[in-house]
Tab-separated table of C-alpha atoms and ligand atoms in Angstrom:
chain	number	residue	atom	x	y	z
A	1	MET	CA	116.025	143.407	50.937
A	2	LEU	CA	116.153	139.796	49.960
A	3	ILE	CA	119.788	138.242	50.931
A	4	GLN	CA	119.997	135.055	48.615
A	5	LYS	CA	122.086	132.421	50.363
A	6	ASN	CA	123.894	129.611	49.146
A	7	CYS	CA	122.857	131.023	45.221
A	8	SER	CA	123.050	128.634	42.521
A	9	LEU	CA	125.466	131.016	39.797
A	10	THR	CA	125.481	128.494	36.852
A	11	LYS	CA	123.170	131.188	35.407
A	12	PHE	CA	125.027	133.882	36.052
A	13	ASN	CA	128.335	133.012	34.626
A	14	THR	CA	128.947	132.644	30.774
A	15	PHE	CA	131.308	129.151	31.128
A	16	GLY	CA	127.950	127.962	33.187
A	17	PHE	CA	130.639	126.538	35.993
A	18	GLU	CA	128.542	125.030	38.479
A	19	VAL	CA	129.448	127.363	41.671
A	20	THR	CA	127.065	128.709	44.631
A	21	ALA	CA	127.808	132.213	46.169
A	22	ASN	CA	127.383	132.343	49.461
A	23	GLU	CA	125.907	135.715	49.720
A	24	LEU	CA	124.182	137.457	46.859
A	25	ILE	CA	121.879	140.561	46.717
A	26	ALA	CA	120.586	141.897	42.900
A	27	ILE	CA	120.679	145.607	43.390
A	28	SER	CA	118.120	147.266	41.478
A	29	SER	CA	118.831	150.820	42.894
A	30	ILE	CA	121.451	152.954	44.513
A	31	GLU	CA	118.993	153.746	47.334
A	32	GLN	CA	119.763	150.178	48.476
A	33	LEU	CA	123.328	150.720	48.078
A	34	GLN	CA	123.066	153.363	50.345
A	35	GLU	CA	120.274	151.283	52.737
A	36	LEU	CA	123.523	148.683	52.730
A	37	PHE	CA	126.122	151.362	54.044
A	38	ALA	CA	124.446	152.572	56.951
A	39	GLU	CA	123.533	149.163	58.081
A	40	ASN	CA	127.903	148.941	57.653
A	41	ALA	CA	127.468	146.196	55.399
A	42	LEU	CA	129.341	146.987	52.946
A	43	ILE	CA	133.037	146.941	55.290
A	44	ARG	CA	134.423	143.610	54.672
A	45	ASP	CA	136.628	142.372	51.690
A	46	ASP	CA	134.861	140.126	50.047
A	47	ILE	CA	132.360	141.914	48.192
A	48	GLY	CA	132.463	141.478	44.459
A	49	ILE	CA	130.057	142.379	41.438
A	50	LEU	CA	128.384	141.319	39.402
A	51	GLY	CA	127.310	142.588	35.834
A	52	GLY	CA	126.936	139.526	32.834
A	53	GLY	CA	129.175	137.187	34.330
A	54	SER	CA	130.410	136.979	30.479
A	55	ASN	CA	133.905	137.773	32.033
A	56	ILE	CA	134.768	135.677	35.150
A	57	THR	CA	135.897	132.650	35.560
A	58	PHE	CA	134.610	131.184	38.985
A	59	THR	CA	137.572	128.335	40.134
A	60	GLN	CA	135.473	127.914	43.474
A	61	ASN	CA	132.401	128.629	44.986
A	62	PHE	CA	132.335	132.509	45.987
A	63	GLY	CA	132.379	132.549	50.198
A	64	GLY	CA	131.172	136.129	50.288
A	65	LEU	CA	128.858	138.676	49.256
A	66	LEU	CA	128.062	139.287	45.183
A	67	LEU	CA	125.868	142.034	44.646
A	68	LYS	CA	124.688	141.720	41.277
A	69	ASN	CA	123.776	145.260	38.905
A	70	GLU	CA	120.253	145.008	37.794
A	71	ILE	CA	119.954	148.814	37.764
A	72	MET	CA	118.264	149.589	34.397
A	73	GLY	CA	117.267	152.712	32.330
A	74	LYS	CA	117.450	154.437	29.281
A	75	ARG	CA	117.189	157.366	28.356
A	76	ILE	CA	118.453	160.503	26.770
A	77	VAL	CA	120.205	163.086	28.719
A	78	HIS	CA	120.922	166.278	26.416
A	79	GLU	CA	120.176	166.535	22.763
A	80	THR	CA	121.825	168.174	20.247
A	81	GLU	CA	121.309	168.745	16.282
A	82	HIS	CA	123.900	166.308	16.126
A	83	GLU	CA	124.501	163.677	18.677
A	84	ALA	CA	122.451	162.443	21.976
A	85	ILE	CA	123.849	161.948	25.171
A	86	MET	CA	121.900	158.314	26.099
A	87	ALA	CA	122.383	157.327	30.260
A	88	PHE	CA	122.007	153.755	30.444
A	89	GLY	CA	121.645	152.320	34.134
A	90	GLY	CA	124.417	150.031	34.387
A	91	GLY	CA	122.441	146.474	35.039
A	92	GLU	CA	121.193	146.924	31.213
A	93	SER	CA	122.208	144.226	28.666
A	94	TRP	CA	125.390	145.712	26.447
A	95	HIS	CA	123.897	144.623	23.452
A	96	GLY	CA	120.030	145.841	24.899
A	97	ALA	CA	121.869	148.988	25.089
A	98	VAL	CA	123.004	148.918	21.122
A	99	LEU	CA	120.248	147.804	19.942
A	100	HIS	CA	117.840	150.853	21.789
A	101	ALA	CA	120.299	153.297	20.170
A	102	LEU	CA	119.789	151.724	16.692
A	103	SER	CA	116.274	151.603	17.138
A	104	LEU	CA	116.793	155.063	18.152
A	105	ASN	CA	118.914	155.862	14.663
A	106	LEU	CA	121.647	156.173	16.854
A	107	GLY	CA	124.802	155.569	15.912
A	108	GLY	CA	128.591	155.110	17.255
A	109	ILE	CA	127.678	151.457	19.496
A	110	GLU	CA	126.926	149.534	16.131
A	111	ASN	CA	130.375	147.540	15.840
A	112	LEU	CA	130.257	147.040	19.293
A	113	SER	CA	126.766	144.729	19.114
A	114	LEU	CA	126.407	141.181	20.359
A	115	ILE	CA	129.232	141.497	22.722
A	116	PRO	CA	127.622	139.711	26.315
A	117	GLY	CA	127.447	141.775	29.788
A	118	THR	CA	126.240	144.672	30.778
A	119	VAL	CA	126.299	148.163	30.338
A	120	GLY	CA	128.645	148.273	33.826
A	121	ALA	CA	131.459	146.549	33.306
A	122	SER	CA	131.874	147.797	29.835
A	123	PRO	CA	133.863	151.092	30.919
A	124	ILE	CA	136.289	148.094	33.065
A	125	GLN	CA	137.599	146.885	30.300
A	126	ASN	CA	136.581	148.995	27.853
A	127	ILE	CA	134.909	146.968	25.321
A	128	GLY	CA	136.071	146.557	21.773
A	129	ALA	CA	135.291	145.038	18.343
A	130	TYR	CA	135.502	145.848	15.004
A	131	GLY	CA	137.139	148.557	15.199
A	132	VAL	CA	135.575	150.718	18.134
A	133	GLU	CA	135.875	150.943	21.087
A	134	LEU	CA	133.927	152.502	24.237
A	135	LYS	CA	135.861	154.957	24.827
A	136	ASP	CA	135.205	156.510	21.644
A	137	VAL	CA	131.704	156.990	22.301
A	138	PHE	CA	131.879	157.078	26.250
A	139	HIS	CA	131.051	160.339	27.956
A	140	SER	CA	130.786	159.681	31.791
A	141	LEU	CA	129.261	157.270	34.229
A	142	SER	CA	128.509	157.636	37.961
A	143	ALA	CA	129.527	155.242	40.799
A	144	PHE	CA	129.096	154.295	44.533
A	145	HIS	CA	131.990	154.768	46.394
A	146	MET	CA	131.901	151.604	48.271
A	147	PRO	CA	134.280	152.545	51.478
A	148	THR	CA	132.752	156.633	51.938
A	149	GLY	CA	128.829	155.645	50.336
A	150	GLU	CA	129.565	158.553	47.748
A	151	ILE	CA	128.627	158.923	44.434
A	152	HIS	CA	131.302	159.954	42.218
A	153	ASP	CA	131.599	160.891	38.390
A	154	PHE	CA	134.093	159.916	36.537
A	155	TYR	CA	134.634	161.031	32.743
A	156	ALA	CA	136.951	159.960	30.115
A	157	GLU	CA	140.192	161.622	31.154
A	158	ASP	CA	139.505	160.270	34.484
A	159	CYS	CA	138.841	155.938	33.645
A	160	LYS	CA	142.328	156.275	32.236
A	161	PHE	CA	141.184	153.849	29.049
A	162	GLY	CA	143.750	151.651	27.362
A	163	TYR	CA	143.425	148.006	25.634
A	164	ARG	CA	140.604	146.605	27.268
A	165	ASP	CA	141.577	148.119	30.213
A	166	SER	CA	140.801	150.956	32.754
A	167	ILE	CA	141.755	152.908	35.884
A	168	PHE	CA	138.843	150.465	37.597
A	169	LYS	CA	141.068	147.265	36.649
A	170	ARG	CA	143.849	149.051	38.422
A	171	GLU	CA	143.819	151.640	41.148
A	172	LYS	CA	140.303	151.657	41.523
A	173	LYS	CA	139.679	148.025	41.321
A	174	GLY	CA	137.106	146.684	44.020
A	175	GLN	CA	135.753	150.203	44.944
A	176	TYR	CA	132.734	150.950	42.704
A	177	PHE	CA	129.556	149.707	41.707
A	178	ILE	CA	128.690	151.732	38.488
A	179	THR	CA	125.264	152.753	38.595
A	180	ASN	CA	125.352	154.597	35.502
A	181	VAL	CA	126.495	155.665	31.981
A	182	GLN	CA	126.780	157.734	29.322
A	183	LEU	CA	127.463	157.433	26.086
A	184	ARG	CA	127.726	160.481	23.039
A	185	LEU	CA	125.904	158.864	20.411
A	186	SER	CA	125.796	160.841	16.876
A	187	LYS	CA	122.487	161.630	14.603
A	188	ASN	CA	125.012	160.855	11.442
A	189	ALA	CA	127.585	158.379	12.927
A	190	GLU	CA	130.309	157.513	10.759
A	191	ILE	CA	130.539	154.199	9.719
A	192	LYS	CA	133.297	152.075	10.241
A	193	THR	CA	133.598	148.952	8.065
A	194	GLN	CA	137.705	149.069	7.290
A	195	TYR	CA	137.940	146.129	10.444
A	196	GLY	CA	138.012	142.417	9.425
A	197	ASP	CA	135.705	140.994	7.434
A	198	ILE	CA	132.693	143.274	7.603
A	199	GLN	CA	133.330	145.397	4.144
A	200	ALA	CA	133.613	141.801	2.300
A	201	THR	CA	130.579	141.035	4.511
A	202	LEU	CA	128.333	143.880	3.338
A	203	GLU	CA	129.660	143.596	0.105
A	204	GLY	CA	128.399	139.989	-0.169
A	205	TRP	CA	125.024	140.943	0.688
A	206	GLY	CA	124.956	143.675	-2.035
A	207	ILE	CA	124.973	146.906	0.341
A	208	SER	CA	127.728	149.468	-0.595
A	209	THR	CA	126.523	152.208	1.314
A	210	PRO	CA	126.265	150.496	5.066
A	211	THR	CA	123.830	152.518	7.429
A	212	ILE	CA	124.630	151.976	11.323
A	213	HIS	CA	122.085	148.800	11.074
A	214	ASP	CA	123.574	146.933	8.473
A	215	ILE	CA	126.770	147.417	10.269
A	216	SER	CA	125.124	145.402	13.795
A	217	LYS	CA	123.372	143.236	10.677
A	218	ALA	CA	127.152	142.522	9.825
A	219	VAL	CA	128.991	142.568	13.382
A	220	ILE	CA	126.147	140.096	14.124
A	221	PHE	CA	126.392	137.685	11.113
A	222	ILE	CA	130.451	137.517	11.799
A	223	ARG	CA	130.134	137.066	15.606
A	224	GLU	CA	127.841	133.842	15.560
A	225	SER	CA	129.210	132.830	12.668
A	226	LYS	CA	133.354	132.430	14.224
A	227	LEU	CA	132.149	132.717	18.173
A	228	PRO	CA	130.533	130.419	20.398
A	229	ASN	CA	126.754	131.388	21.706
A	230	PRO	CA	127.445	130.658	25.113
A	231	ALA	CA	123.769	129.925	25.479
A	232	GLU	CA	125.069	126.529	23.633
A	233	ILE	CA	128.783	126.342	24.290
A	234	GLY	CA	129.683	127.868	27.727
A	235	ASN	CA	132.479	130.611	27.095
A	236	CYS	CA	133.731	134.199	28.121
A	237	GLY	CA	134.961	135.573	24.529
A	238	SER	CA	138.697	136.017	24.015
A	239	PHE	CA	140.293	134.516	27.184
A	240	PHE	CA	143.510	136.392	26.978
A	241	LYS	CA	144.299	139.933	24.887
A	242	ASN	CA	146.547	140.406	22.297
A	243	PRO	CA	149.930	141.246	23.331
A	244	VAL	CA	151.559	144.528	22.689
A	245	VAL	CA	155.250	143.412	22.193
A	246	SER	CA	158.186	145.285	20.705
A	247	ASP	CA	158.346	145.684	17.473
A	248	ALA	CA	162.377	144.453	17.647
A	249	ILE	CA	161.314	141.306	17.234
A	250	ILE	CA	158.582	141.253	14.734
A	251	PRO	CA	161.567	141.039	11.247
A	252	GLU	CA	162.517	137.698	12.615
A	253	LEU	CA	158.486	135.926	14.002
A	254	LYS	CA	157.729	137.537	10.019
A	255	LEU	CA	160.395	135.517	8.007
A	256	LYS	CA	159.746	132.064	10.218
A	257	TYR	CA	156.244	133.071	10.121
A	258	PRO	CA	155.086	134.908	6.452
A	259	ASP	CA	151.484	134.258	7.237
A	260	LEU	CA	151.769	136.328	10.235
A	261	ARG	CA	149.774	139.451	10.094
A	262	THR	CA	150.262	142.647	13.473
A	263	PHE	CA	148.749	145.761	14.052
A	264	PRO	CA	150.291	148.268	15.009
A	265	ALA	CA	150.050	149.639	18.864
A	266	ASP	CA	152.064	152.721	20.635
A	267	ALA	CA	155.090	154.021	19.211
A	268	GLY	CA	158.354	150.884	18.834
A	269	MET	CA	154.785	148.559	19.974
A	270	THR	CA	153.158	145.718	18.007
A	271	LYS	CA	150.312	143.763	18.292
A	272	VAL	CA	150.107	140.006	17.803
A	273	PRO	CA	146.941	138.233	17.145
A	274	ALA	CA	146.816	135.628	20.385
A	275	GLY	CA	144.535	133.840	18.507
A	276	TRP	CA	146.713	133.191	16.153
A	277	LEU	CA	149.525	132.251	17.955
A	278	ILE	CA	147.966	129.928	19.523
A	279	GLU	CA	146.290	128.617	16.582
A	280	LYS	CA	150.053	128.326	15.152
A	281	ALA	CA	151.189	126.598	18.274
A	282	GLY	CA	148.121	123.513	17.698
A	283	TRP	CA	145.848	124.256	20.335
A	284	LYS	CA	142.918	125.485	18.055
A	285	GLY	CA	140.143	122.240	18.333
A	286	TYR	CA	142.093	121.108	21.618
A	287	ARG	CA	139.871	119.241	23.689
A	288	ARG	CA	140.295	117.740	27.153
A	289	GLY	CA	137.237	116.782	29.189
A	290	ASP	CA	134.764	119.120	28.801
A	291	VAL	CA	137.204	122.162	28.300
A	292	GLY	CA	138.937	122.962	25.245
A	293	VAL	CA	140.218	125.678	23.161
A	294	HIS	CA	137.327	126.940	20.011
A	295	ALA	CA	137.386	125.193	16.952
A	296	LYS	CA	136.618	128.466	15.278
A	297	GLN	CA	138.546	130.756	17.321
A	298	ALA	CA	141.432	130.117	19.132
A	299	LEU	CA	141.340	133.198	21.462
A	300	VAL	CA	138.001	131.285	23.403
A	301	LEU	CA	138.074	128.678	25.913
A	302	VAL	CA	134.991	126.715	25.837
A	303	ASN	CA	133.490	125.233	28.476
A	304	TYR	CA	131.313	122.122	26.786
A	305	GLY	CA	129.256	120.965	29.863
A	306	LYS	CA	130.966	119.595	33.437
A	307	GLY	CA	134.005	121.772	32.664
A	308	ASN	CA	135.120	123.361	36.069
A	309	GLY	CA	136.689	126.823	36.132
A	310	THR	CA	139.572	125.110	37.535
A	311	GLU	CA	140.159	123.009	34.422
A	312	ILE	CA	139.740	126.790	32.215
A	313	ILE	CA	142.827	128.219	34.346
A	314	HIS	CA	145.451	124.756	33.864
A	315	LEU	CA	144.520	125.115	30.553
A	316	ALA	CA	145.164	128.669	30.232
A	317	HIS	CA	148.289	128.257	32.162
A	318	GLU	CA	149.571	125.324	30.525
A	319	ILE	CA	148.542	127.656	26.829
A	320	GLN	CA	150.533	130.412	27.904
A	321	ALA	CA	153.375	128.491	28.856
A	322	ASP	CA	154.006	126.399	25.670
A	323	ILE	CA	153.175	130.330	23.570
A	324	LEU	CA	156.651	131.847	25.614
A	325	SER	CA	158.319	128.572	24.842
A	326	LYS	CA	157.686	128.563	21.392
A	327	PHE	CA	157.395	132.115	20.408
A	328	GLY	CA	158.892	134.757	23.628
A	329	ILE	CA	155.308	136.247	24.100
A	330	ALA	CA	153.987	136.668	27.496
A	331	LEU	CA	150.051	135.785	26.807
A	332	GLU	CA	148.156	137.909	29.348
A	333	MET	CA	144.539	136.527	30.675
A	334	GLU	CA	141.704	138.739	29.603
A	335	VAL	CA	139.082	137.109	31.861
A	336	ASN	CA	139.328	137.610	35.525
A	337	ALA	CA	139.633	134.455	37.616
A	338	TRP	CA	137.904	134.384	40.944
B	401	EPU	N1	143.145	134.762	13.623
B	401	EPU	C1	143.921	133.388	13.382
B	401	EPU	N2	143.300	132.086	14.380
B	401	EPU	C2	142.402	132.499	15.422
B	401	EPU	C3	141.364	133.436	15.267
B	401	EPU	C4	141.981	134.670	14.961
B	401	EPU	O1	144.715	133.553	12.642
B	401	EPU	O2	141.801	130.913	15.966
B	401	EPU	C5	143.836	135.927	13.303
B	401	EPU	C6	142.628	136.436	12.247
B	401	EPU	O3	143.137	135.706	11.241
B	401	EPU	C7	142.869	137.590	12.226
B	401	EPU	C8	143.956	138.081	13.563
B	401	EPU	O4	144.136	137.044	13.998
B	401	EPU	O5	144.336	137.860	11.230
B	401	EPU	C9	142.572	138.701	14.438
B	401	EPU	O6	141.521	138.172	14.405
B	401	EPU	P1	139.997	138.302	15.139
B	401	EPU	O7	139.711	139.432	13.716
B	401	EPU	O8	139.105	137.597	15.024
B	401	EPU	O9	139.905	138.989	15.998
B	401	EPU	P2	140.670	138.911	17.618
B	401	EPU	O10	141.853	139.552	17.679
B	401	EPU	O11	140.830	137.607	17.789
B	401	EPU	C10	139.841	140.990	19.151
B	401	EPU	C11	138.660	140.958	20.025
B	401	EPU	C12	137.910	140.569	19.980
B	401	EPU	C13	136.702	141.096	18.416
B	401	EPU	C14	138.196	141.198	18.183
B	401	EPU	C15	137.004	141.678	16.627
B	401	EPU	C16	140.703	141.276	21.983
B	401	EPU	C17	141.515	139.871	23.095
B	401	EPU	N3	139.676	140.347	21.570
B	401	EPU	O12	139.699	139.940	18.879
B	401	EPU	O13	137.321	140.420	21.208
B	401	EPU	O14	135.865	140.799	18.857
B	401	EPU	O15	138.995	141.085	18.150
B	401	EPU	O16	136.801	142.920	17.205
B	401	EPU	O17	141.370	142.013	22.252
B	401	EPU	C18	136.265	139.878	23.466
B	401	EPU	O18	137.029	140.476	23.989
B	401	EPU	O19	135.945	139.330	24.086
B	401	EPU	C19	136.465	139.510	22.432
B	401	EPU	C20	135.654	138.507	21.020
């Protein structure tokens, strides 16, 4: 098994930070994991698992062993008249999985088009966009439990999915290498155009009865017009979660800021757009050296070239402190800092 020493991670993190991993192994099969387990190579506390590197801010060189998920595969495991359960290897690109499903006319994940990252990482933070979350189509996953070398299966109820959250960010953090994810895709999927600009975009194109293919094209169009392409400007998508706050503080905020749009959350709670808060506080388009806040979407922090993770985290902390003092709202980071 090839162990790459002092391996550059510049191409393996979408911020494009110039950092290295002390050791990196590309994992393309479960057998490789079993072999490492048999050699006691997984009994150490400095193992990290890397997918597409699209949700990680490296603040320094990674001193341990990185296992890069490159387990491939796409196949239908079960099919009925109305739906198909499709299994994807954890190392498959998420957008590639969406395009593959579309090529088979299977719907359910078209609203999640163009999200960077791998299929294996998608359940960890329950990826979501344009009115759909992974949990809506999730069937199950298989994962290699590094402490015992066993394969465990998780069904939707086991994963404790929440808004950008799952058991894999909490109780089970760092224990599992996700080898395979199964999605329940539909042959006559419900078309979801309610969120944001989808409807308006489709109308602008003269499409009144959209297909799943049209939805995917609209989502790609909207994302490309708002979100920076990591191949051009380093970024990790939304850097913060949208804060969920008590309903009690909303009337006063709305009185002060009549343009504030909020979204319903769990009982007694309201979701406030972090991008709006950051823009209102004057940070949109802010740049310091080579790091900054994206000019078209204030929720996205960017690396213009030579920025580093420490600068990004400093900027994030300043934004958090400013939002807390101006609005009394605590912003939580969505991206992991390593
Ligand atoms: N807004 C502003 N200023 C900004 C950005 C947003 O005022 O600079 C306002 C918008 O006008 C809108 C509201 O905030 O009223 C929501 O904006 P948007 O629809 O762009 O979505 P978001 O809440 O900023 C979330 C996800 C994105 C996902 C979009 C679309 C989170 C943390 N982010 O962003 O996910 O693509 O919705 O569904 O929930 C990601 O997780 O990396 C990501 C990009």
